[in-house]
Amino acid sequence: MEESQSLAQFMVQQSGKLMSQTLTHISLTLLSMVFAIAIAVPLGIWIARSRKFSGPVLGFAGILQTIPSIALLGIMIPFLGIGPKPAILALFLYALLPVIRNTYTGITGVDPVIVDAAKGMGMSKWQILIKVELPLAFPVLMAGIRTATVINVGVATLAAYIAAGGLGEFIFGGIALNNSNMILAGAIPAALLAVILDFLLSRVQKLSLKRVRVAYLLLPFLFILFCSFYFLPSKIGGRMLAGFTPEFMGRQDGYLGLKEVYKLQMETVVVSDAVKYKAAYEGKLDVIDGYSTDGRLKAFDLITLEDDQHIFPPYYAAPVVRQDVLKKYPELEMVLNKLSGLLNDEEMTGLNYNVDKLKQSPEKVASDFLSEHHLLQSALPGGKGLIRIGSKVFGEQYILAQMYKLLIRGYSHLDVETKTGLGGTQICFDALKNDQIDLYPEYTGTGLLVILHPSPSVLNGIPKDKDAVFGYVKKEFSRQFNLTWLKPIGFNNSYALMMRRKQAADLNIKSITDLVHYIKEN
Amino acid sequence: MIKVENLSKKFDGKFAVEQINFEVAAGETLVLLGTSGCGKTTTLRMINRLIEPDFGEVYIDGKNVGRQQPELLRRHMGYVLQNHGLFPHYTVLENMSVVPKLLKWDKEKIRERSMELLDKLKLDSVLGKQYPSALSGGQQQRVGLARALMADPPILLMDEPFGALDNITRADIRREFTELDELVKKTIILVTHDIQEAFEMGDKICLMDQGKVMQYGTPEELLFKPQSTFVASFLKEHKLLLELKSLKMGEHTAWELLEQLEPGKLKEILLTSEG
Ligand SMILES: Nc1ncnc2c1ncn2[C@@H]1O[C@H](COP(=O)(O)OP(=O)(O)O)[C@@H](O)[C@H]1O
Ligand SMILES: [Mg+2]
């Protein structure tokens, strides 16, 4: 079992990756800081001179900092694509406020008598700045740089979402794969990095600036610039580029399987689910992983490649319910089963499209669908008991949760509470196991690979067909966790590789094997 | 040497300094005397252009300072501030080297001059490596003066240079300063609100009130020929003491002769009688 592997073993085994992620992480942080300092310090000096601009400038930098990191990264993709550029820009923007503010506070905090004396002795404005104001403001200024650096070490983990690398690849991969060694292998170095950088900067803070020449100050900057470019993921030109989520990268039924079974060898970067479709649509990525019923498939005009060697296990969705709840309210099973067999891949993709792209509410999409199939009934009086429905954070799960809610209200006297947005698989599953929710829609493949996590030998013994997998998870969930898988809903939301429709047509790529051949030939 | 013509400055539409005129000959000491807020500092700072006048001119050696580059002008005028204004991040020696460095003196010359001044100002040379915060108030003020004297500027502007010191230190340092050979040849403008100080140090006194000159002349002229009741009443409290000190009887002043009779006694009587 993988669980028995220690953190140290994991880190040794992955030391090459760990090293390169750490170096990339440092580069992203330092490079963004160099740019931030180069802009923020002069800006801080300027607003200390022209105080009337201090309000607007600090206000604006403050607003930049309140933008959630992921949103900021997302905003930049259309302009800067994916990779280190937008990541550095985002980190740069976050670092502005602390540095501007502390430069401003430091300079305005210099005793005016001292500045007056300097002027009275015949120093020029520039000399006063370099010899008096900056050296005296330096400790405060450095405090701002320290704050910004520590913040940026943290935010830089998110760079992994947009193919900029860094320790976030382990952290988010580990979260997605429920692999705590992997999470720690990313989180511990990131924390250490923050502590070490903070310590080094606290040393710099104690330096006296009075004799330092401006030229000497520029040297470390240039050094960092030079080194950083070396360690950043380089831009790949001309060839096809694949962007895979951290989860996909680490899965046997994902990238590992692609390499093993299909012998796929192409340039890959790690991106987040939130940005990959758009990046593919804009031509920043050529191949991405995704779910075959994702509404964005339709929205961004992508097609799925046929998995002709069957490495992606079936992911048929079905409600997973606590057995004690089913026993207590026997009518629940019949109500939930009303949905089974009702939705195929294409229909589900269409519903997801309505939510993701057309921005219809999941409630509306759910009730429209049910009424189309003559399943929508006005709510019966409740009071018999409360059913808590969970869902993961994406449209399809919201829609299913809403459908179940409407069905339970319409066909039973039970009340319903939905707890949508429960992060990933592990969070949903833990909530269910710990009696915080009563049911949530899960996928057979996920149940098998993420939760049951059988050893490779057991896994190889399970045929990759729909019924075998369903039978296995149903049996194991019942035995291990007292949870019941009800009948599948019908669609198969399995992993798939996707490409732009036009590019796939131009290159005549229909299956993963076609893709592998195309790459080999070019 | 220094000529001030119709110098005026308004702050927020109100005159802080209004139509000031005076002239200081080379080697003379002019004291700007007056109560706090009467415009002394403003006047002084218009001479080295830390403040730009609204009207009027300042001439030094016949040249209008308004036409000179302020930084270059200031390097040839010593400036001593009330709170010494020493750079806290510079040692004593580094503080003293500021102006010479601006004037691009070589290291050796700076070192020699520093040692000379430390010696003259009775500062131990080990203090040279100290930071200002490690010095006493009197030492800080001496370093402030030493810094202003480093480049041997012909003009020295001093704004309440003893203002931050306690009474005893102030009297001591003032005496040392007046005895200092470096200061003898200098043209000095000194700002103070202390009447005794003004009379002790000034060749000329410019008594100011609310931005205007009330009387400009030698100490004796102010004392014996006050031009207005304001001047007379301003000096009244110290009148007897000042008169004794300025009345010449042969080699000595009346004050000195009386002091010799019974040292310390006279001052005590006068001070108690003045309240
Ligand atoms: N920068 C300034 N802005 C506004 N008012 C000022 C400024 N500097 C001085 N003043 C005012 O001008 C007047 C004269 O000030 P100052 O020359 O400092 O007086 P003094 O040195 O005789 O105590 C005072 O009323 C003071 O409040
Ligand atoms: Mg003053």
PDB file of C-alpha atoms and ligand atoms in Angstrom, chain B residues 11-12 16 35-42, ligand 1:
ATOM      1  CA  PHE B  11       2.252  81.862   5.214  1.00  0.00           C
ATOM      2  CA  ASP B  12      -1.410  81.245   4.495  1.00  0.00           C
ATOM      3  CA  ALA B  16       5.425  85.784   8.985  1.00  0.00           C
ATOM      4  CA  THR B  35       9.757  85.984  21.194  1.00  0.00           C
ATOM      5  CA  SER B  36       8.790  82.648  19.720  1.00  0.00           C
ATOM      6  CA  GLY B  37       6.848  82.906  16.473  1.00  0.00           C
ATOM      7  CA  CYS B  38       8.028  86.403  15.586  1.00  0.00           C
ATOM      8  CA  GLY B  39       9.680  85.266  12.346  1.00  0.00           C
ATOM      9  CA  LYS B  40      13.336  84.792  13.248  1.00  0.00           C
ATOM     10  CA  THR B  41      13.729  81.309  11.827  1.00  0.00           C
ATOM     11  CA  THR B  42      11.859  82.251   8.678  1.00  0.00           C
TER      12      THR B  42
HETATM   13  N1  LIG C   1       6.029  76.328   6.980  1.00  0.00           N
HETATM   14  C1  LIG C   1       5.168  77.168   7.593  1.00  0.00           C
HETATM   15  N2  LIG C   1       3.861  77.154   7.258  1.00  0.00           N
HETATM   16  C2  LIG C   1       2.981  77.986   7.871  1.00  0.00           C
HETATM   17  N3  LIG C   1       3.310  78.843   8.822  1.00  0.00           N
HETATM   18  C3  LIG C   1       4.603  78.911   9.213  1.00  0.00           C
HETATM   19  C4  LIG C   1       5.593  78.058   8.619  1.00  0.00           C
HETATM   20  N4  LIG C   1       6.782  78.323   9.198  1.00  0.00           N
HETATM   21  C5  LIG C   1       6.536  79.305  10.103  1.00  0.00           C
HETATM   22  N5  LIG C   1       5.241  79.653  10.128  1.00  0.00           N
HETATM   23  C6  LIG C   1       4.645  80.678  10.937  1.00  0.00           C
HETATM   24  O1  LIG C   1       5.346  81.872  10.726  1.00  0.00           O
HETATM   25  C7  LIG C   1       5.544  82.553  11.961  1.00  0.00           C
HETATM   26  C8  LIG C   1       7.017  82.750  12.211  1.00  0.00           C
HETATM   27  O2  LIG C   1       7.640  81.509  12.443  1.00  0.00           O
HETATM   28  P1  LIG C   1       9.186  81.349  12.794  1.00  0.00           P
HETATM   29  O3  LIG C   1       9.961  82.084  11.779  1.00  0.00           O
HETATM   30  O4  LIG C   1       9.464  79.910  12.933  1.00  0.00           O
HETATM   31  O5  LIG C   1       9.267  82.055  14.212  1.00  0.00           O
HETATM   32  P2  LIG C   1      10.437  82.049  15.263  1.00  0.00           P
HETATM   33  O6  LIG C   1      11.613  81.329  14.680  1.00  0.00           O
HETATM   34  O7  LIG C   1      10.696  83.488  15.528  1.00  0.00           O
HETATM   35  O8  LIG C   1       9.895  81.364  16.475  1.00  0.00           O
HETATM   36  C9  LIG C   1       4.886  81.741  13.031  1.00  0.00           C
HETATM   37  O9  LIG C   1       3.597  82.274  13.270  1.00  0.00           O
HETATM   38  C10 LIG C   1       4.762  80.383  12.414  1.00  0.00           C
HETATM   39  O10 LIG C   1       3.622  79.734  12.883  1.00  0.00           O
END
